[in-house]
mmCIF file of C-alpha atoms in Angstrom:
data_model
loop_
_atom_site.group_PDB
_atom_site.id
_atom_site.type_symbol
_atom_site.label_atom_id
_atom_site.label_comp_id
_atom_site.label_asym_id
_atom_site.label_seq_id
_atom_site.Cartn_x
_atom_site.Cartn_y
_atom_site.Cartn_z
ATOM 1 C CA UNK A 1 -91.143 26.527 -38.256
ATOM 2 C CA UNK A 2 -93.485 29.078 -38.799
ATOM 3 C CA UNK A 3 -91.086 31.132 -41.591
ATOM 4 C CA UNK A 4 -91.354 27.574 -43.277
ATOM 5 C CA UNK A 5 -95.005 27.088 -43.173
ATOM 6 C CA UNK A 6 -95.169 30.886 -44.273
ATOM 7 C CA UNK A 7 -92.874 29.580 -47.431
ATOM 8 C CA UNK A 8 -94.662 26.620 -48.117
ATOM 9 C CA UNK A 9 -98.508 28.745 -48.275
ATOM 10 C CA UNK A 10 -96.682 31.401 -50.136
ATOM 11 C CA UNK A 11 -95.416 28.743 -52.408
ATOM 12 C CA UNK A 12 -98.849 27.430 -53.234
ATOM 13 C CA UNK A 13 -100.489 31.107 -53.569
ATOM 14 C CA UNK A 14 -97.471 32.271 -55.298
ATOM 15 C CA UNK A 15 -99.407 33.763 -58.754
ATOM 16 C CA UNK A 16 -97.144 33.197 -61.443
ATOM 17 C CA UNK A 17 -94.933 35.937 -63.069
ATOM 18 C CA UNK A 18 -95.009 34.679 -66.545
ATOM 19 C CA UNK A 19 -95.435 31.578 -68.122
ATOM 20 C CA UNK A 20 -98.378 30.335 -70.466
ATOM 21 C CA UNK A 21 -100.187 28.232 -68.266
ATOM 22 C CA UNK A 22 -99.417 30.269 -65.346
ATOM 23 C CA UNK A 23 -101.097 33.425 -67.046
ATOM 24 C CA UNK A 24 -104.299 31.399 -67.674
ATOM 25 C CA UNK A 25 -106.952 33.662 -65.500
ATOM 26 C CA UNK A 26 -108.801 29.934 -65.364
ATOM 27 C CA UNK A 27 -105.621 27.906 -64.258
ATOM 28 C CA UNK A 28 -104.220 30.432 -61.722
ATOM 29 C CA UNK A 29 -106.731 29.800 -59.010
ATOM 30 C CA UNK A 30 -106.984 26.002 -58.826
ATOM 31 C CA UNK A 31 -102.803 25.450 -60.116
ATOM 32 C CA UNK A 32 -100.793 23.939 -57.151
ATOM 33 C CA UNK A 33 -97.542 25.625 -57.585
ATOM 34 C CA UNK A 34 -95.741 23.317 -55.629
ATOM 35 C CA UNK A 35 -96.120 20.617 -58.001
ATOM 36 C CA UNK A 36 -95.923 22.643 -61.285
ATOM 37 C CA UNK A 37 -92.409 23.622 -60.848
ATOM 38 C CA UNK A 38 -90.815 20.732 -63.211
ATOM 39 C CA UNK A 39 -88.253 19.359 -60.493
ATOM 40 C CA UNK A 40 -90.558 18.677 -58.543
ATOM 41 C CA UNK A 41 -93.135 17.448 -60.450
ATOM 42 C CA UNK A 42 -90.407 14.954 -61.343
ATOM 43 C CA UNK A 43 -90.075 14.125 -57.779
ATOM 44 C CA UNK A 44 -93.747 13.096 -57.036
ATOM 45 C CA UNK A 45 -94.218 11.259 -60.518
ATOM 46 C CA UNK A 46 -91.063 8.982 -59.322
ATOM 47 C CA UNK A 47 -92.161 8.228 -55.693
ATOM 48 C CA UNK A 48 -96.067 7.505 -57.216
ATOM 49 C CA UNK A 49 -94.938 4.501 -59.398
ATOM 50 C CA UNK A 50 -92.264 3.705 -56.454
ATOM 51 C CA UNK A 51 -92.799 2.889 -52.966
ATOM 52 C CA UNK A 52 -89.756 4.690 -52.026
ATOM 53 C CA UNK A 53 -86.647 6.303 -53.506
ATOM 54 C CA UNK A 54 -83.696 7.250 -51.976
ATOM 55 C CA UNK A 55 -82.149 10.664 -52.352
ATOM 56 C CA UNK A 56 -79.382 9.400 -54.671
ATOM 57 C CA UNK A 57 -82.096 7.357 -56.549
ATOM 58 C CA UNK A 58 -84.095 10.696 -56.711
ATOM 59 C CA UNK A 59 -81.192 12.062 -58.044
ATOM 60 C CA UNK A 60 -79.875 9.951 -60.582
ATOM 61 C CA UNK A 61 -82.850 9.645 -61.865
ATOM 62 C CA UNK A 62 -84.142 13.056 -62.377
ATOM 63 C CA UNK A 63 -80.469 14.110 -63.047
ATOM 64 C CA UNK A 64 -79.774 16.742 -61.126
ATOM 65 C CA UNK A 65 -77.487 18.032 -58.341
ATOM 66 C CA UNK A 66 -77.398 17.674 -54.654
ATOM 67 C CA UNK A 67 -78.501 21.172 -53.553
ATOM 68 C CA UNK A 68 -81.305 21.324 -56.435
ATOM 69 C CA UNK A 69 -82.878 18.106 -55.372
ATOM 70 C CA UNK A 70 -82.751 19.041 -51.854
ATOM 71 C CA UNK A 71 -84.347 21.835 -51.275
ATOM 72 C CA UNK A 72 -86.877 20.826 -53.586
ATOM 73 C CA UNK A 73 -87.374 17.902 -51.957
ATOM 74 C CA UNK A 74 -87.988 19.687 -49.091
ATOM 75 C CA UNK A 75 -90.409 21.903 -50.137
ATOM 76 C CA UNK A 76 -92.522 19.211 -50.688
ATOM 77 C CA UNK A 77 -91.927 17.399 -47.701
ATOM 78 C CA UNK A 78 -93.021 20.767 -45.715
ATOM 79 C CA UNK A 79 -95.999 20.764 -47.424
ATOM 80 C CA UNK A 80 -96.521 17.375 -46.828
ATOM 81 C CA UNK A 81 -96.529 15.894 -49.991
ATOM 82 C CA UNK A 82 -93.682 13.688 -49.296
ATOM 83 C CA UNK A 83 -92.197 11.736 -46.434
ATOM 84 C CA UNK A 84 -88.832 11.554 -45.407
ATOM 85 C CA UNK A 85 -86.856 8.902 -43.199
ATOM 86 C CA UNK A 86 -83.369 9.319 -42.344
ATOM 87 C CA UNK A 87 -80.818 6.129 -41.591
ATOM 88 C CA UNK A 88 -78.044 4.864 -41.773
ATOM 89 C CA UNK A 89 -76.854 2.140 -43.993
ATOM 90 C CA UNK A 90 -72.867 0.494 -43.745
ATOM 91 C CA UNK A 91 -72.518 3.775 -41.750
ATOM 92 C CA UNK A 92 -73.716 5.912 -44.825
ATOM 93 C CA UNK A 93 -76.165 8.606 -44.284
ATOM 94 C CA UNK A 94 -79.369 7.408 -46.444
ATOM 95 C CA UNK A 95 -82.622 9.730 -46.987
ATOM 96 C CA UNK A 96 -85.692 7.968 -48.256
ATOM 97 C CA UNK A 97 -88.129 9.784 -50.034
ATOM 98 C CA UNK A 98 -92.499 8.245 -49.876
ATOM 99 C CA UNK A 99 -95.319 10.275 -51.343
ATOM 100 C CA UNK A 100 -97.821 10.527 -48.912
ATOM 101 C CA UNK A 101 -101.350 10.285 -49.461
ATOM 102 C CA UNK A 102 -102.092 14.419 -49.297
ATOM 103 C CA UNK A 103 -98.883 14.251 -52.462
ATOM 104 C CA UNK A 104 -100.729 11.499 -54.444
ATOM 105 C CA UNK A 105 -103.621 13.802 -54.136
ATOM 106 C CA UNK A 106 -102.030 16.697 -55.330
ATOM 107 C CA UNK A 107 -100.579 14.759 -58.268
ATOM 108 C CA UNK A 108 -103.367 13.636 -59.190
ATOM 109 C CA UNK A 109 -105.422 16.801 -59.007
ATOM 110 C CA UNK A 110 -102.408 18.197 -61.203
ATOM 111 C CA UNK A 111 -102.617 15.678 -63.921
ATOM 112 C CA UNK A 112 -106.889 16.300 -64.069
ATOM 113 C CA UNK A 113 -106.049 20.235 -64.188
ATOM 114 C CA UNK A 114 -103.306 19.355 -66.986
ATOM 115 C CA UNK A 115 -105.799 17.152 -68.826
ATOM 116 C CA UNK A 116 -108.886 19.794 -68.723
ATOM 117 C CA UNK A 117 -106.530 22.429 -69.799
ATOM 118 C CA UNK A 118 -105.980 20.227 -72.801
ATOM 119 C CA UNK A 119 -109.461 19.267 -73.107
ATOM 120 C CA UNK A 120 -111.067 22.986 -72.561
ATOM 121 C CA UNK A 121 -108.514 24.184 -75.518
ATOM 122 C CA UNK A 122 -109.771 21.724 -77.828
ATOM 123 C CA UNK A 123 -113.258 22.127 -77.406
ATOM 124 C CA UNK A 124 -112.988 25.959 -78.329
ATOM 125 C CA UNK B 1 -95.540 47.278 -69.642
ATOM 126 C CA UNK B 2 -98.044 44.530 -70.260
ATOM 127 C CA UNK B 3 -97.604 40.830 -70.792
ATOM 128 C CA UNK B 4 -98.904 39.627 -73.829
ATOM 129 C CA UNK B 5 -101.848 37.037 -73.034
ATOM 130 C CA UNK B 6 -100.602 33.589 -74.161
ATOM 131 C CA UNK B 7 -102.871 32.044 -76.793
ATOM 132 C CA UNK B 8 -104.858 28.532 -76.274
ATOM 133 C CA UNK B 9 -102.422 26.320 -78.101
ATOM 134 C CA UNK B 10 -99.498 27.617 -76.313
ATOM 135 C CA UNK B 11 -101.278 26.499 -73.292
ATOM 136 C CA UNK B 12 -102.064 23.170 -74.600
ATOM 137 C CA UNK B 13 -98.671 22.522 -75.801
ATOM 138 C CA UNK B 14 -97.212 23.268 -72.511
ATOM 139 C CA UNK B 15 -99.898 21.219 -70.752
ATOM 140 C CA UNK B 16 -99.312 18.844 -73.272
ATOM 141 C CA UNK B 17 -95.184 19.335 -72.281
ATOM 142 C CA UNK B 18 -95.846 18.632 -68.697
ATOM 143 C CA UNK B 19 -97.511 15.353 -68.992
ATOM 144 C CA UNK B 20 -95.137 14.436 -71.461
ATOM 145 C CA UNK B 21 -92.464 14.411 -68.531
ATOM 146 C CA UNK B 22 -94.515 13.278 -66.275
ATOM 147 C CA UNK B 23 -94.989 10.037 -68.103
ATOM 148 C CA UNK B 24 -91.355 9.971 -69.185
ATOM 149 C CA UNK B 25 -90.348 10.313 -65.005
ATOM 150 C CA UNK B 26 -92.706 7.268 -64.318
ATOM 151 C CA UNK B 27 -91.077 5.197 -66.950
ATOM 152 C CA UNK B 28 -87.620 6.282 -66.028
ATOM 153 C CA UNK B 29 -88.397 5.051 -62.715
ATOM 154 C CA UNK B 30 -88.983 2.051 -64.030
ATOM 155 C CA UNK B 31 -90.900 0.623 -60.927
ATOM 156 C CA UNK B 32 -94.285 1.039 -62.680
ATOM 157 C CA UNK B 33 -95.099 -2.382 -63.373
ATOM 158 C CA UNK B 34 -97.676 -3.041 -65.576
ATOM 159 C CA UNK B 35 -98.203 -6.847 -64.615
ATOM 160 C CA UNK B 36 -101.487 -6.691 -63.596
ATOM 161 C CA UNK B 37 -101.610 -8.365 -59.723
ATOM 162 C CA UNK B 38 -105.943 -8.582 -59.679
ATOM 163 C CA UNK B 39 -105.224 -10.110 -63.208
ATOM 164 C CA UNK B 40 -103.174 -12.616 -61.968
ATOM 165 C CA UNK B 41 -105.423 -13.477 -59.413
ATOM 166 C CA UNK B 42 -108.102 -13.983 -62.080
ATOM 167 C CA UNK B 43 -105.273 -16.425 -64.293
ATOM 168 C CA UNK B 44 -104.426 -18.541 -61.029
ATOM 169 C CA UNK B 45 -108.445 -19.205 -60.474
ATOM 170 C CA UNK B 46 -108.767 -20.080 -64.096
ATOM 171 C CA UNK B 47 -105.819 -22.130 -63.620
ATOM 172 C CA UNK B 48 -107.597 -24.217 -60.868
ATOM 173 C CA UNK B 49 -110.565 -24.720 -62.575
ATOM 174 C CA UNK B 50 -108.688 -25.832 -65.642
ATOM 175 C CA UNK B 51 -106.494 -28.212 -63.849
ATOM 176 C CA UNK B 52 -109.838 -29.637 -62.158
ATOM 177 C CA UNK B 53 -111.515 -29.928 -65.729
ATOM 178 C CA UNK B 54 -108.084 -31.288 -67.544
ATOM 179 C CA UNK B 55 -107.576 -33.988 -65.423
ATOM 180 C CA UNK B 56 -104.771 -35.289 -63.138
ATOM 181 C CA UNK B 57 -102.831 -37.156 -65.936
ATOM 182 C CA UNK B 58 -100.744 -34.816 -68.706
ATOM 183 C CA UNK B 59 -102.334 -37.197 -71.666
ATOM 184 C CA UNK B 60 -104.550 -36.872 -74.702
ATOM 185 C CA UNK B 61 -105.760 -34.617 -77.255
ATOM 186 C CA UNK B 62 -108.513 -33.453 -74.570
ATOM 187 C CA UNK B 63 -106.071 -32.728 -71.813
ATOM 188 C CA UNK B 64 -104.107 -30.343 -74.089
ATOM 189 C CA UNK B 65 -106.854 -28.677 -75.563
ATOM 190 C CA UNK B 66 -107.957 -27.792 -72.251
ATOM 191 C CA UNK B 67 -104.686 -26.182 -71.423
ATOM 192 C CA UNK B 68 -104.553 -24.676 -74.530
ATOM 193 C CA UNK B 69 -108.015 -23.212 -73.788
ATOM 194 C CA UNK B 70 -106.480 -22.163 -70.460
ATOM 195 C CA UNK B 71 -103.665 -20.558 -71.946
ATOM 196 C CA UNK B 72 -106.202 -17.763 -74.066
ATOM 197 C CA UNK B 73 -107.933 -17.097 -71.549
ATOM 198 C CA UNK B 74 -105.031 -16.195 -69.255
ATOM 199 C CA UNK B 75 -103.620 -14.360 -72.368
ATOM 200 C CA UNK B 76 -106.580 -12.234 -72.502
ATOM 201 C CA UNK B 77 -107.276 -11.162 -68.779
ATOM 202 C CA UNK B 78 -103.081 -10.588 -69.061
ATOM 203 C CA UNK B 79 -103.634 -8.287 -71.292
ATOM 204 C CA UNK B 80 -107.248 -6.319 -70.501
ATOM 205 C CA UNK B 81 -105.367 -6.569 -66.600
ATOM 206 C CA UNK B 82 -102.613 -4.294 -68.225
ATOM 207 C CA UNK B 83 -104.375 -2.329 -70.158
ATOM 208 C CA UNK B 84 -106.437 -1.464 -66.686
ATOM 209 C CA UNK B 85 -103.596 -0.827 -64.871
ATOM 210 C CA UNK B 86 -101.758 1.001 -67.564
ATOM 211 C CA UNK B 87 -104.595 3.333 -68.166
ATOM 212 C CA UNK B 88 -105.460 3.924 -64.164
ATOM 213 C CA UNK B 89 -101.510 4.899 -64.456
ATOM 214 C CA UNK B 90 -102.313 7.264 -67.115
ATOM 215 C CA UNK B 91 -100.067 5.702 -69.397
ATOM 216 C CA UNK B 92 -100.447 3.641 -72.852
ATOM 217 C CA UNK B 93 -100.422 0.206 -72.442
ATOM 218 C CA UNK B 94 -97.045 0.029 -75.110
ATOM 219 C CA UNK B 95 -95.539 2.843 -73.385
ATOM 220 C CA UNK B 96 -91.731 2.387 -71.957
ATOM 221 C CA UNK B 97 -92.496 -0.405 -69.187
ATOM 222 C CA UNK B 98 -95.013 -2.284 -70.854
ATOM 223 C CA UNK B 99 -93.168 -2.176 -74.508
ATOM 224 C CA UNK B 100 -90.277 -3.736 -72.670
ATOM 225 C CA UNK B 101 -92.148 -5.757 -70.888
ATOM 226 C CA UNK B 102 -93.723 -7.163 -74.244
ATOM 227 C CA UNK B 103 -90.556 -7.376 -76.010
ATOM 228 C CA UNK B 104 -89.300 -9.520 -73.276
ATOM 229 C CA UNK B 105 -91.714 -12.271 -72.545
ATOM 230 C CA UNK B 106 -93.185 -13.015 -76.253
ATOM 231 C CA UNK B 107 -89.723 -14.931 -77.468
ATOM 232 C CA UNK B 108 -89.996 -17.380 -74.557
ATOM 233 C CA UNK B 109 -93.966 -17.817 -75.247
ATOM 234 C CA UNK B 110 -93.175 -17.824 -78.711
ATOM 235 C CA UNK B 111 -90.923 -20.622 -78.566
ATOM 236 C CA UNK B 112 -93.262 -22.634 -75.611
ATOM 237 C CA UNK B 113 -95.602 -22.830 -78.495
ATOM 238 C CA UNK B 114 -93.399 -24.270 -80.960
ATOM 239 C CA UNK B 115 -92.297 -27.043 -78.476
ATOM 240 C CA UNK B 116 -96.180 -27.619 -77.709
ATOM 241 C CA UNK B 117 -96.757 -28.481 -81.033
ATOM 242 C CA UNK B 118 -93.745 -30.514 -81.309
ATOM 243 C CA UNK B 119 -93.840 -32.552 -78.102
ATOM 244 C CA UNK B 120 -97.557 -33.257 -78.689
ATOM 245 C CA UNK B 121 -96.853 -34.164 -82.196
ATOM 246 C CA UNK B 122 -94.278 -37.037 -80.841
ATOM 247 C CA UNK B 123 -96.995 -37.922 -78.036
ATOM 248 C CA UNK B 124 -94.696 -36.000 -75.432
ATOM 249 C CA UNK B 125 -96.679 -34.779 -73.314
ATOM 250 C CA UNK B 126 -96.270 -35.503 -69.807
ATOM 251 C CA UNK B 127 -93.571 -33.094 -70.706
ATOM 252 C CA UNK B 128 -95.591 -30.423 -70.920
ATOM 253 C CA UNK B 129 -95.924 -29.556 -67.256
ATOM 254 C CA UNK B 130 -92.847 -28.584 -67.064
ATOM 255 C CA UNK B 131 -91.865 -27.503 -70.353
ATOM 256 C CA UNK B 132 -94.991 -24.561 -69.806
ATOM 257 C CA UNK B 133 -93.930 -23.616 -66.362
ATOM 258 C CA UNK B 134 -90.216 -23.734 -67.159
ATOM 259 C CA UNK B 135 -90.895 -21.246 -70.157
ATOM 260 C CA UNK B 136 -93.238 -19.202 -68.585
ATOM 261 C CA UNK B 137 -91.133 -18.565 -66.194
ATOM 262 C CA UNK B 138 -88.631 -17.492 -68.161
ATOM 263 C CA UNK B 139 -90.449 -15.053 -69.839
ATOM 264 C CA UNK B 140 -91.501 -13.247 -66.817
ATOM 265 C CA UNK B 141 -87.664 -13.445 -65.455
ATOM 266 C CA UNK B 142 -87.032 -11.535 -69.203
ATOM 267 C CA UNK B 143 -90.183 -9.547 -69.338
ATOM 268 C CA UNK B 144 -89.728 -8.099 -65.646
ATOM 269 C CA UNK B 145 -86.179 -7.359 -65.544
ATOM 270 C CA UNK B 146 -87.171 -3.600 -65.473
ATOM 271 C CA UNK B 147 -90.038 -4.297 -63.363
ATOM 272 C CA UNK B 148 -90.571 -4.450 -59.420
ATOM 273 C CA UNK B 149 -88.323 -7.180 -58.019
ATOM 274 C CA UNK B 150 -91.471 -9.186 -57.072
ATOM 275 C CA UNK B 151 -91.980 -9.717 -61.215
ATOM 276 C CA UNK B 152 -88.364 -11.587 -61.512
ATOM 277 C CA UNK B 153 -88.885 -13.301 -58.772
ATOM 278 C CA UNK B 154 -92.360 -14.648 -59.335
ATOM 279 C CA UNK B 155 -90.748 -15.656 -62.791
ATOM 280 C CA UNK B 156 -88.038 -17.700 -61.125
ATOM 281 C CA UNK B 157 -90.316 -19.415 -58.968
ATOM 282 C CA UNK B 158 -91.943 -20.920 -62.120
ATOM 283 C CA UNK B 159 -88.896 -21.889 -63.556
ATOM 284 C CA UNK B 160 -88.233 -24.016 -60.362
ATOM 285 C CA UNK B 161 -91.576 -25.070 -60.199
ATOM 286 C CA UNK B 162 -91.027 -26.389 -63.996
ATOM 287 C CA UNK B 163 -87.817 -27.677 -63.487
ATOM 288 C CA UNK B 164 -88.843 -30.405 -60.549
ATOM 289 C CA UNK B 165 -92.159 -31.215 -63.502
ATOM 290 C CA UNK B 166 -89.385 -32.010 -65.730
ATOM 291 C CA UNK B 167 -87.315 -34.195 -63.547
ATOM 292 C CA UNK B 168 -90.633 -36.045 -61.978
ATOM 293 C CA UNK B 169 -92.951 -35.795 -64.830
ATOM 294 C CA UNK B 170 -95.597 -37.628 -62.210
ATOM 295 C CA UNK B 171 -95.798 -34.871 -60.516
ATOM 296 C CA UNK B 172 -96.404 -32.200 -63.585
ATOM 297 C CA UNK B 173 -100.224 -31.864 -63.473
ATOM 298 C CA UNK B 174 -99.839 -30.966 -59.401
ATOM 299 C CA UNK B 175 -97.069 -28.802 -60.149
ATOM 300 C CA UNK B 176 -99.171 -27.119 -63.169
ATOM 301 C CA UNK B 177 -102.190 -26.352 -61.012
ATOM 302 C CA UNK B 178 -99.525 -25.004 -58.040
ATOM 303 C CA UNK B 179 -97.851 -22.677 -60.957
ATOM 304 C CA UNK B 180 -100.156 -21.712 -62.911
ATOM 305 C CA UNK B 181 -102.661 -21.588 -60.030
ATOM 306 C CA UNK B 182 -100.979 -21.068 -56.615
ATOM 307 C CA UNK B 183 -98.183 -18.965 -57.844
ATOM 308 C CA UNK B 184 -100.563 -16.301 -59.941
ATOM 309 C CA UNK B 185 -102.910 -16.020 -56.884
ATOM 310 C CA UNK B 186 -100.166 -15.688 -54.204
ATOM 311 C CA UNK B 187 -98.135 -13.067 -56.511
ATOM 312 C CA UNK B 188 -100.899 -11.420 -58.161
ATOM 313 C CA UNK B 189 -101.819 -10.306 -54.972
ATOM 314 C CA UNK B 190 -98.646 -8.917 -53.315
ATOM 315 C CA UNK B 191 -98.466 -6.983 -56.298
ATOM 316 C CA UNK B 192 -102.096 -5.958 -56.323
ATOM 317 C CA UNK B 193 -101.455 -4.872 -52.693
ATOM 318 C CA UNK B 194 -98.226 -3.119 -53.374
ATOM 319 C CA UNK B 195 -98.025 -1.945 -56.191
ATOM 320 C CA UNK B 196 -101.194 -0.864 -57.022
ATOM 321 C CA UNK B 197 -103.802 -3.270 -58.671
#
């Protein structure tokens, strides 16, 4: 539990290696890494415009595999961005992905930070 | 070695980048709806006053002009509702899920009209009731297809509302103010509670 928490902080520090946003002095310090990696990214715009999506949902729409989607998705849900329930349905296994309120946060914050970065190189 | 400092418009275009796929996830998801549930609310109280000030007979210049009156009105909170929503969603109010949306629902309207005109011409109307809800709800069956399931089903709801107007047309004005009224306030605000304004 703790190794994970240890991922998830080191996840958010994480400074990038390269990358043009990512080497932006300016951006570095407020950029939540956990959201800017584009998988997902793609996973908290879904579940903010849905109530909840299943993991095959998740999946078919984002289009991408199984083990990508996964530990992705649980990345985020460690960090508690997202919420998962497990069930069963017709004996099936079936995940079910929410955004929480912390992730809708953290979206949103990531959308402002997107929009000044626009903003900041127009003005110059 | 170092790494060369990446210039302003590289990081605007990849800013730019991510909220292009950002917005392209949300309307790949499809869910967004951008029928506006506070807007309908606002339609289904103009409704009621409109069926209080029309009258409780579907008859006369008057009585249609009311509706008619109605009918802008409604148009125009529709559409400032959406554009709301749309831009609280940080998306353009013709982007994927409200284009289709659009394309949808106008041929239905578009034809409503025509009939309007016609029926009132041949002093039709007390088959208006039904021929408005019936068509209405058609075009939100069409226009939410891609929406939230409550869309569709809000749509079908008018269409049964305007199919008893048409087979009792004594009952169309009380049937009007239940669509047009009762059924925008009662879905308007599921889907201002659910799915976000």
């Amino acid at each position: 539990m703790a190794a994970r928490e240890n991922t998830v902080k080191k996840e958010r520090e994480k400074r990038p290696a390269a990358g043009p946003v990512a080497a932006s002095p300016a951006s570095a310090h407020t950029l939540d890494r956990l959201v800017h990696e584009r998988l997902r990214l793609g996973i908290l715009s879904a579940l903010a415009v849905n109530e909840s999506l299943t993991f095959n949902e998740l999946k078919r729409l984002l289009d991408t595999t199984d083990g990508n989607l996964s530990v992705h998705a649980r990345k985020l849900e460690e960090a508690g961005y997202v919420g998962c329930a497990k069930s069963f349905a017709n004996r099936m296994p079936k995940t079910e992905y929410r955004l929480t309120a912390a992730g809708r946060r953290a979206l949103e914050r990531y959308l402002d930070h997107m929009e000044a970065l626009i903003q900041a190189t127009r003005d110059k | 070695m170092a790494i060369p400092r990446p210039q302003p418009l590289e990081l605007q275009a990849h800013a730019m980048d991510n909220l292009r796929y950002i917005r392209q996830t949300i309307e790949r998801a499809g869910s967004f709806t951008a029928v506006p549930g506070l807007g309908g609310v606002l339609m289904g109280s103009t409704a009621l006053v409109a069926a209080w000030a029309a009258g409780p007979a579907a008859r006369g210049a008057r009585w249609v002009a009311v509706w008619m009156a109605e009918a802008l009105v409604a148009a125009a909170i529709g559409v400032a509702g959406s554009a709301w929503k749309s831009h609280r969603a940080k998306l353009a109010l013709l982007s994927g899920p409200g284009r289709k949306f659009a394309a949808a629902f106008t041929p239905a309207m578009a034809a409503g009209a025509l009939l309007t005109a016609v029926l009132f011409q041949h002093g039709m109307t007390a088959l208006l009731p039904g021929l408005w809800l019936l068509l209405y709800g058609s075009a939100i069956v069409s226009g939410g297809s891609a929406s939230v399931r409550v869309v569709p089903l809000m749509g079908f709801c008018f269409m049964a509302a305007g199919a008893a107007a048409l087979l009792e047309p004594a009952a169309g004005c009380v049937l009007l103010a239940a669509g047009f009224g009762g059924l925008h306030i009662l879905f308007g605000t599921v889907i201002a509670v659910k799915y976000g304004g």
